[in-house]
Short mmCIF file of C-alpha atoms and ligand atoms in Angstrom, two decimals:
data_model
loop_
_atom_site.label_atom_id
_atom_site.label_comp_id
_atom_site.label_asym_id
_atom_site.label_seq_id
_atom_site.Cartn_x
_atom_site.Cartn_y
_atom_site.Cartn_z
CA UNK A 1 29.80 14.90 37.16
CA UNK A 2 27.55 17.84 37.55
CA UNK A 3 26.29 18.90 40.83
CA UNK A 4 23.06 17.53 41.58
CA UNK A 5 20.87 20.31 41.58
CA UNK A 6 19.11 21.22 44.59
CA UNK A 7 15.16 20.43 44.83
CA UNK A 8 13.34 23.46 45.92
CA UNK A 9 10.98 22.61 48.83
CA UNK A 10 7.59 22.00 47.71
CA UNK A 11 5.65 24.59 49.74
CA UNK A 12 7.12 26.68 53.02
CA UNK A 13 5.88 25.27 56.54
CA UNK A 14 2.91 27.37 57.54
CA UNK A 15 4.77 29.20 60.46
CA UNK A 16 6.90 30.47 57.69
CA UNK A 17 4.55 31.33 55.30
CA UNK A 18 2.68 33.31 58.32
CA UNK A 19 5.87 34.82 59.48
CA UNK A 20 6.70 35.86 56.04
CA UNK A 21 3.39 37.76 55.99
CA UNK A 22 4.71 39.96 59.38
CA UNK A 23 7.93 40.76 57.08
CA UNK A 24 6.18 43.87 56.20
CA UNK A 25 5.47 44.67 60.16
CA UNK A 26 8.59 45.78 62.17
CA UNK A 27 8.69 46.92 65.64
CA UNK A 28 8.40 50.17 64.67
CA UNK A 29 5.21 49.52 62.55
CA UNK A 30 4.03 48.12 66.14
CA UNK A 31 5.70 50.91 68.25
CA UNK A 32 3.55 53.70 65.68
CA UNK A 33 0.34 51.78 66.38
CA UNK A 34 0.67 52.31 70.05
CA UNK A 35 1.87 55.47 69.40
CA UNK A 36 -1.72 56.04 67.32
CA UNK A 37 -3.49 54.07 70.48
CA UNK A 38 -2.11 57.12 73.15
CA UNK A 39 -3.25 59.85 70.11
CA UNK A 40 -6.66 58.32 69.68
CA UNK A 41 -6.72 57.60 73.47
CA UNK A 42 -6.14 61.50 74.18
CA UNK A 43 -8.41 62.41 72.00
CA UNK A 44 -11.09 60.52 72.53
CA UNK A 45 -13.35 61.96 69.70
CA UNK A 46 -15.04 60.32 66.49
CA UNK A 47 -12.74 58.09 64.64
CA UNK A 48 -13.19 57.31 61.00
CA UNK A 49 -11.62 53.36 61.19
CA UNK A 50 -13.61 50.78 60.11
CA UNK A 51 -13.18 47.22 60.45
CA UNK A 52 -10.97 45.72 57.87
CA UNK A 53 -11.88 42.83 56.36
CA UNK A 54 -9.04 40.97 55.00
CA UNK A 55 -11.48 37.89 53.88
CA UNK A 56 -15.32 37.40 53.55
CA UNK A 57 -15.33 36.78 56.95
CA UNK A 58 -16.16 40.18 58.68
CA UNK A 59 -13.22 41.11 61.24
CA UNK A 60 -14.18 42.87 64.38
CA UNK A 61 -10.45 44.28 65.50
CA UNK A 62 -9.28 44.10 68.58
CA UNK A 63 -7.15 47.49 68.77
CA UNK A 64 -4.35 45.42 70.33
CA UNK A 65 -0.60 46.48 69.17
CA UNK A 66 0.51 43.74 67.28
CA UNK A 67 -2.09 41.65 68.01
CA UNK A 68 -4.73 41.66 65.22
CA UNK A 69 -2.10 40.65 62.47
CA UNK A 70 -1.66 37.19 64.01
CA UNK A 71 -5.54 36.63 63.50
CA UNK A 72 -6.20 38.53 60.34
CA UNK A 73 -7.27 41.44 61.36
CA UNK A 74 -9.19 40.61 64.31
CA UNK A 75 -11.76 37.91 65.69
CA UNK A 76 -14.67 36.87 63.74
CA UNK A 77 -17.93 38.74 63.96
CA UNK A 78 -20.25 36.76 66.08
CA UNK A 79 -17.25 34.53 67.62
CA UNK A 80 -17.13 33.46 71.15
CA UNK A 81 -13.12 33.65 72.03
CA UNK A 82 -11.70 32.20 75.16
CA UNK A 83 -8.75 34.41 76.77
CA UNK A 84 -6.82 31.50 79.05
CA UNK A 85 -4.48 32.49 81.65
CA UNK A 86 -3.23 32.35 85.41
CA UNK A 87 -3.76 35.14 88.08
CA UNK A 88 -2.12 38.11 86.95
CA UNK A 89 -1.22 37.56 83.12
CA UNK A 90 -3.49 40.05 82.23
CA UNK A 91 -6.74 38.66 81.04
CA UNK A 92 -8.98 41.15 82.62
CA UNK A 93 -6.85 44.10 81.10
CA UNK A 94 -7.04 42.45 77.48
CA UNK A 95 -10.64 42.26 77.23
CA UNK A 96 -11.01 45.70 78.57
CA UNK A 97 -8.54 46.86 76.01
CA UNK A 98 -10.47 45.23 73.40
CA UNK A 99 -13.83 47.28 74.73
CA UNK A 100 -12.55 50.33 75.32
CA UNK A 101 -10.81 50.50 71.80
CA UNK A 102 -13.95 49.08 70.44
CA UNK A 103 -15.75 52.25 71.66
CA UNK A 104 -13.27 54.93 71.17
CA UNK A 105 -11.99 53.97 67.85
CA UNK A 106 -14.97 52.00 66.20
CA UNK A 107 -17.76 53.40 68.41
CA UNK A 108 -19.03 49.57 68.67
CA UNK A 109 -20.11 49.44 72.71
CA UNK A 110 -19.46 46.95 74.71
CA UNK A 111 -20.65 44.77 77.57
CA UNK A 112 -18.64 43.59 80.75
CA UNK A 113 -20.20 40.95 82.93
CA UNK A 114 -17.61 40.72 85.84
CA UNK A 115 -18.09 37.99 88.20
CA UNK A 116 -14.52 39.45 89.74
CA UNK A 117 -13.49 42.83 91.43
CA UNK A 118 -16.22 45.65 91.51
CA UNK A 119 -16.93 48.27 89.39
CA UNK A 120 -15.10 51.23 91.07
CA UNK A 121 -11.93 49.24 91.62
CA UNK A 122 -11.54 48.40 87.68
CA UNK A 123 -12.72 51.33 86.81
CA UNK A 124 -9.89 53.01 89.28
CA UNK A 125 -6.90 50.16 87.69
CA UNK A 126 -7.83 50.68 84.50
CA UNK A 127 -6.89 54.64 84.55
CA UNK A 128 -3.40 53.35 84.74
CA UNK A 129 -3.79 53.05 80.90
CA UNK A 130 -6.01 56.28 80.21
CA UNK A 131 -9.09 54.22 80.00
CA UNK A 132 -12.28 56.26 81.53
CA UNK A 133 -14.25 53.80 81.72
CA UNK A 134 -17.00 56.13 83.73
CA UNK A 135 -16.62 58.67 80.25
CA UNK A 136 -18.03 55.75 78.53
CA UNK A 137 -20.44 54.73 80.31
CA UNK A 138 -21.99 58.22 80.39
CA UNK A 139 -21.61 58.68 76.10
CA UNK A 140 -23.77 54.86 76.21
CA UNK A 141 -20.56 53.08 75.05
CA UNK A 142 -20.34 50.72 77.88
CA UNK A 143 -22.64 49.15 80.29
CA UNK A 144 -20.75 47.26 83.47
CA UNK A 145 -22.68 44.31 85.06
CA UNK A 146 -21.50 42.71 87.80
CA UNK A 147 -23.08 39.62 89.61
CA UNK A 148 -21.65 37.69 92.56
CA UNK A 149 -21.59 34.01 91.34
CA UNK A 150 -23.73 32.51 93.41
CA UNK A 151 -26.26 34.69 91.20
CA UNK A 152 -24.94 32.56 87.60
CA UNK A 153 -27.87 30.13 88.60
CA UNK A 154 -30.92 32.42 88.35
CA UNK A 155 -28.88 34.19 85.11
CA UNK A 156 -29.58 30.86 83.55
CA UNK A 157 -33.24 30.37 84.34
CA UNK A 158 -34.77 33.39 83.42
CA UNK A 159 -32.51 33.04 79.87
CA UNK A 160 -29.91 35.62 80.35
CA UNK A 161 -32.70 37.77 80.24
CA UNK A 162 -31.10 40.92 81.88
CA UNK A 163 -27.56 41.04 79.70
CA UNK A 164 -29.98 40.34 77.17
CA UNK A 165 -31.67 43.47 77.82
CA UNK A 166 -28.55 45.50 78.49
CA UNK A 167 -27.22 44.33 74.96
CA UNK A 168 -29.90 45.05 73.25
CA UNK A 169 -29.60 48.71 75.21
CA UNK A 170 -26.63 49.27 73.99
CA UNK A 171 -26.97 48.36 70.48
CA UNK A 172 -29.73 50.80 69.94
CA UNK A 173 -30.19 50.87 66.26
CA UNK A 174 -27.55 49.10 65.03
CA UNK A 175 -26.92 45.32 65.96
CA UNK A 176 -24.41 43.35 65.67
CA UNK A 177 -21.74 46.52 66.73
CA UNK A 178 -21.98 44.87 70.51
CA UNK A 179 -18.73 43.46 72.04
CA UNK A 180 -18.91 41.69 75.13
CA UNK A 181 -16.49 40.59 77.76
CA UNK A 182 -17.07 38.30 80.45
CA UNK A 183 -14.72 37.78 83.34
CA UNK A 184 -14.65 35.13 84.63
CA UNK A 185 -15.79 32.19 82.85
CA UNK A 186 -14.03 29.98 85.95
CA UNK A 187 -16.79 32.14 88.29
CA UNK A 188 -19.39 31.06 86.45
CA UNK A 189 -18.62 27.07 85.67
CA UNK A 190 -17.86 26.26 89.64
CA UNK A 191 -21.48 27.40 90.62
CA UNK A 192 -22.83 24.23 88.79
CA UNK A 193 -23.22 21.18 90.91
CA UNK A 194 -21.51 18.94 88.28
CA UNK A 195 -19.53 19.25 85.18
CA UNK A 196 -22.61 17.83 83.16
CA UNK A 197 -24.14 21.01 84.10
CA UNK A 198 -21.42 22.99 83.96
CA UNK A 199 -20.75 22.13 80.41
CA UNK A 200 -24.58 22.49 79.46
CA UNK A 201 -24.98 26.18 80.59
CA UNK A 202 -21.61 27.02 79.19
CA UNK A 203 -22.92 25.84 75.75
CA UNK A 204 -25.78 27.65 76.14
CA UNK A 205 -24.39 30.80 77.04
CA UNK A 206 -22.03 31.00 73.89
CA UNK A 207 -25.10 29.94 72.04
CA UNK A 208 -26.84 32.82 73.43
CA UNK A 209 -23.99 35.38 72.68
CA UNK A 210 -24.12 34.18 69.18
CA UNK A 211 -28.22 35.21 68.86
CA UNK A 212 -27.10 38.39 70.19
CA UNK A 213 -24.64 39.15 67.89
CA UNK A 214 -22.19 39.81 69.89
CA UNK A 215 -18.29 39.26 69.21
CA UNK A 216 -17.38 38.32 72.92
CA UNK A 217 -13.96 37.31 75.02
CA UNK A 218 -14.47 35.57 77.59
CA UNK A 219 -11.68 34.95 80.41
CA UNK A 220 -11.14 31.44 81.93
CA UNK A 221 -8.23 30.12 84.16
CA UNK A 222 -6.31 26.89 82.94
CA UNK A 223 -6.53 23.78 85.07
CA UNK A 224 -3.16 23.69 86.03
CA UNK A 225 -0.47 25.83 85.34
CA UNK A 226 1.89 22.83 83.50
CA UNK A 227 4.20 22.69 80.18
CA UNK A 228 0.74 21.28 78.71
CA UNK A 229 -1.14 23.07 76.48
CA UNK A 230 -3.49 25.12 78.89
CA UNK A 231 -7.14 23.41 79.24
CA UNK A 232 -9.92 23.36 81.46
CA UNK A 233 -12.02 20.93 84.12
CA UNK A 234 -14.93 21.02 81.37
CA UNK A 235 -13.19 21.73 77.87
CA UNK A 236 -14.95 24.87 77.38
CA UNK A 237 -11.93 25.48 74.55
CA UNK A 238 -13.75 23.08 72.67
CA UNK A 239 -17.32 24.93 72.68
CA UNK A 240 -15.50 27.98 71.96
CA UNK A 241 -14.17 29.95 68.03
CA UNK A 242 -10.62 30.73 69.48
CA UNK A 243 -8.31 29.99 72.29
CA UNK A 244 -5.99 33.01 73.23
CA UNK A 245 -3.44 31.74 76.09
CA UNK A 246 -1.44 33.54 77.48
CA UNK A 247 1.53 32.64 79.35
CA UNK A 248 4.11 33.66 82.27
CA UNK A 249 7.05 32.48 81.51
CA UNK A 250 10.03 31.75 83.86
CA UNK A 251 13.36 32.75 82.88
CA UNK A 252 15.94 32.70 85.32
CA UNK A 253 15.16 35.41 88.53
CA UNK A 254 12.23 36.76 86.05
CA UNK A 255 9.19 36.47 84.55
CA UNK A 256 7.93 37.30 80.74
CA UNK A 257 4.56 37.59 79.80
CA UNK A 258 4.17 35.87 76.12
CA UNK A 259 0.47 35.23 74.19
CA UNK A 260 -0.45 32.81 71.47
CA UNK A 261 -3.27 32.21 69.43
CA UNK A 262 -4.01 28.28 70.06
CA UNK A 263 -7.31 28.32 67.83
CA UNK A 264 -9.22 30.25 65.77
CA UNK A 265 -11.82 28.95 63.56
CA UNK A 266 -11.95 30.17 60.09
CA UNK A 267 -8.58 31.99 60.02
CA UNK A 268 -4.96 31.47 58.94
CA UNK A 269 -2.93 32.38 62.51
CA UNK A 270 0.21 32.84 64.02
CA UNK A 271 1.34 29.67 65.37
CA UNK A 272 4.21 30.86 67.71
CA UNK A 273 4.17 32.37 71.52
CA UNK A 274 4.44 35.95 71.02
CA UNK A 275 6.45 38.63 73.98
CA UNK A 276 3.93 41.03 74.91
CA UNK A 277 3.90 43.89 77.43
CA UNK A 278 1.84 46.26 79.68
CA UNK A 279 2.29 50.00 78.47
CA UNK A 280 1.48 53.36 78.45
CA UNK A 281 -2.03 52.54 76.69
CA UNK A 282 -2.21 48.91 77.72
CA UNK A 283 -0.75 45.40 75.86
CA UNK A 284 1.14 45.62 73.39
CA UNK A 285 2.07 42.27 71.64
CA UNK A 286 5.53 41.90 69.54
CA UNK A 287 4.87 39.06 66.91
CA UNK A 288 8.07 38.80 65.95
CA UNK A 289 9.82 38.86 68.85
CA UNK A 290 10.91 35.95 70.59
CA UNK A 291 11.47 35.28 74.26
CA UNK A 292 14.95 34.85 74.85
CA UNK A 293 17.01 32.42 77.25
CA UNK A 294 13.43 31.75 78.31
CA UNK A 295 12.39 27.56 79.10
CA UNK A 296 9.23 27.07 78.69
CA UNK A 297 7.69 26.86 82.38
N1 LIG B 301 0.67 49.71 84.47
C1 LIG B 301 1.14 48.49 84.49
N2 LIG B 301 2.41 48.26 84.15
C2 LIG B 301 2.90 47.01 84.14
N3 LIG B 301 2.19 45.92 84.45
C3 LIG B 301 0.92 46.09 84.80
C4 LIG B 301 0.33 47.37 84.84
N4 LIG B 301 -0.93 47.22 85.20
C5 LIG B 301 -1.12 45.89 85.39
N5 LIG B 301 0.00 45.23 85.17
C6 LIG B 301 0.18 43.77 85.25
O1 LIG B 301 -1.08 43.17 85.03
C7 LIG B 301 -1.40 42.26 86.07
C8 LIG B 301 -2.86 42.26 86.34
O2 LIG B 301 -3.55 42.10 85.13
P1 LIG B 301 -5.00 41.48 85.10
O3 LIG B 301 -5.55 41.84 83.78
O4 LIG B 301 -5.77 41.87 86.29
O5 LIG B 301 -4.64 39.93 85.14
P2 LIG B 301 -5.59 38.66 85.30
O6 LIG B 301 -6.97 39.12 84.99
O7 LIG B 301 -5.05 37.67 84.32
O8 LIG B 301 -5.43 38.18 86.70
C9 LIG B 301 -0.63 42.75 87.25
O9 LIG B 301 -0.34 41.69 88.14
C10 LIG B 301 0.62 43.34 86.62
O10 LIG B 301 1.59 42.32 86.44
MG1 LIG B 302 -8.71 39.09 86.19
#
């Protein structure tokens, strides 16, 4: 009797067909990129790279090694994107990666609203990675604002009226270039008496970076740190475009630091927890690495 012939599966799972796309990206594709990041970093001059759309929905990339292929290229112009995380996983330093190569390689400013540590002291940390933030400030590529968040309240009432302002600043004659970073979101949702509130003014203020046209990240910390998928008190990753968690993951005497893409509206992404790690010119993120002998928390 012949062999039964096999049947060919219908259609590959989606994690395949995604992976399959990242065939063409090795680590050394990833390893050159970072390599370009430290060139472009030096240099500091015009760069010639636009944004590359890879659909008809305009990309705004991130600059992140490795990171913009899970998500097409980068976030979605306009797009509110949540960066989830404990203390210490590296939030802050993302969305500062994703301004300062936003300025230096795309000339796009960008607007941090820190609720956290002061200006000097970030500004200080973040020349670990080559980032002069000061040098930016001075060319008009970045504007700092930092409020204490007891001051989130009176933000609110008079309509976000000053980062308003300071966006519009920035933008001079060209909006929609603006990228903005706010850190924390967590700062900002425990000054409201009640999650009602809370929720209301969070809504509002993604609504508002929308008008503004600005493509934002905005940090949060999770609930709890648990084996759940992160969340938090109000569900703010349900207001948001995109959910970017990232993780510290226990493995034996040591810790890896791992990232995945848990939403993102509008675009075909990497569902898998992706290594990443803290170098020369910031995060670098290994898509198709994966964490070994690690258990998930
Ligand atoms: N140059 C560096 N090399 C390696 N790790 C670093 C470096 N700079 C910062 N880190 C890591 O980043 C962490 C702080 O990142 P940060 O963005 O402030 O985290 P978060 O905002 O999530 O609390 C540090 O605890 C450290 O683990
Ligand atoms: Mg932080």
């Amino acid at each position: 009797m012949a062999a039964r012939k096999k049947k060919p599966f219908a259609k590959a799972s989606f994690d395949e067909i995604a992976l399959d796309e990242l065939e063409t990206l090795s680590d050394t594709d990833i390893e050159k990129q970072h390599k370009q990041m430290v060139k472009v970093r030096d240099k500091f001059k015009e760069a010639p790279v636009e944004p590359r759309p890879t659909s008809n929905i305009e990309r705004v990339p991130t600059g992140i090694p490795g990171f913009d292929e899970l998500i097409e290229g980068g976030l979605e112009r306009d797009s509110t994107v949540l960066v989830i995380g404990g203390a210490g996983t590296g939030k802050t330093t993302l969305v500062l990666q994703y301004l300062y190569n936003g300025a230096v390689r795309y000339k796009h400013p960008g607007v941090f609203l820190s609720f956290e540590e002061p200006r000097e002291k970030l500004y200080k940390h973040m020349q670990v990675f080559g980032w002069d933030f000061a040098e930016l400030e001075k060319k008009k590529l970045f504007t700092y604002l930092q409020y204490a968040p007891h001051q989130v309240e009176k933000i609110m009432e008079e309509g976000g009226g000053t980062i308003r302002d300071a966006i519009e600043d920035m933008e001079g004659g060209s909006p929609g270039t603006v990228r903005f970073g706010m850190d924390s979101l967590t700062s900002f949702i425990t000054m409201f008496h009640n999650e009602y509130e809370a929720r209301e003014n969070v809504v509002r203020f993604i609504e508002n970076l929308a008008d503004w046209n600005c493509t934002s990240l905005v940090t949060v910390e999770p609930r709890h740190v648990s084996p759940d998928t992160p969340s938090t008190e109000i569900g703010v990753e349900f207001m948001v475009d995109g959910v970017i968690a990232l993780y510290m993951i226990k493995s034996g005497d040591r810790r890896e630091t791992a990232l995945e893409v848990l939403k993102m509206r509008a675009t075909k992404h990497l569902r898998k927890i992706c290594p990443y790690k803290f170098d020369r010119a910031g995060i670098v993120v290994y898509p198709k690495e994966t964490i070994f002998g690690a258990k998930l928390f």
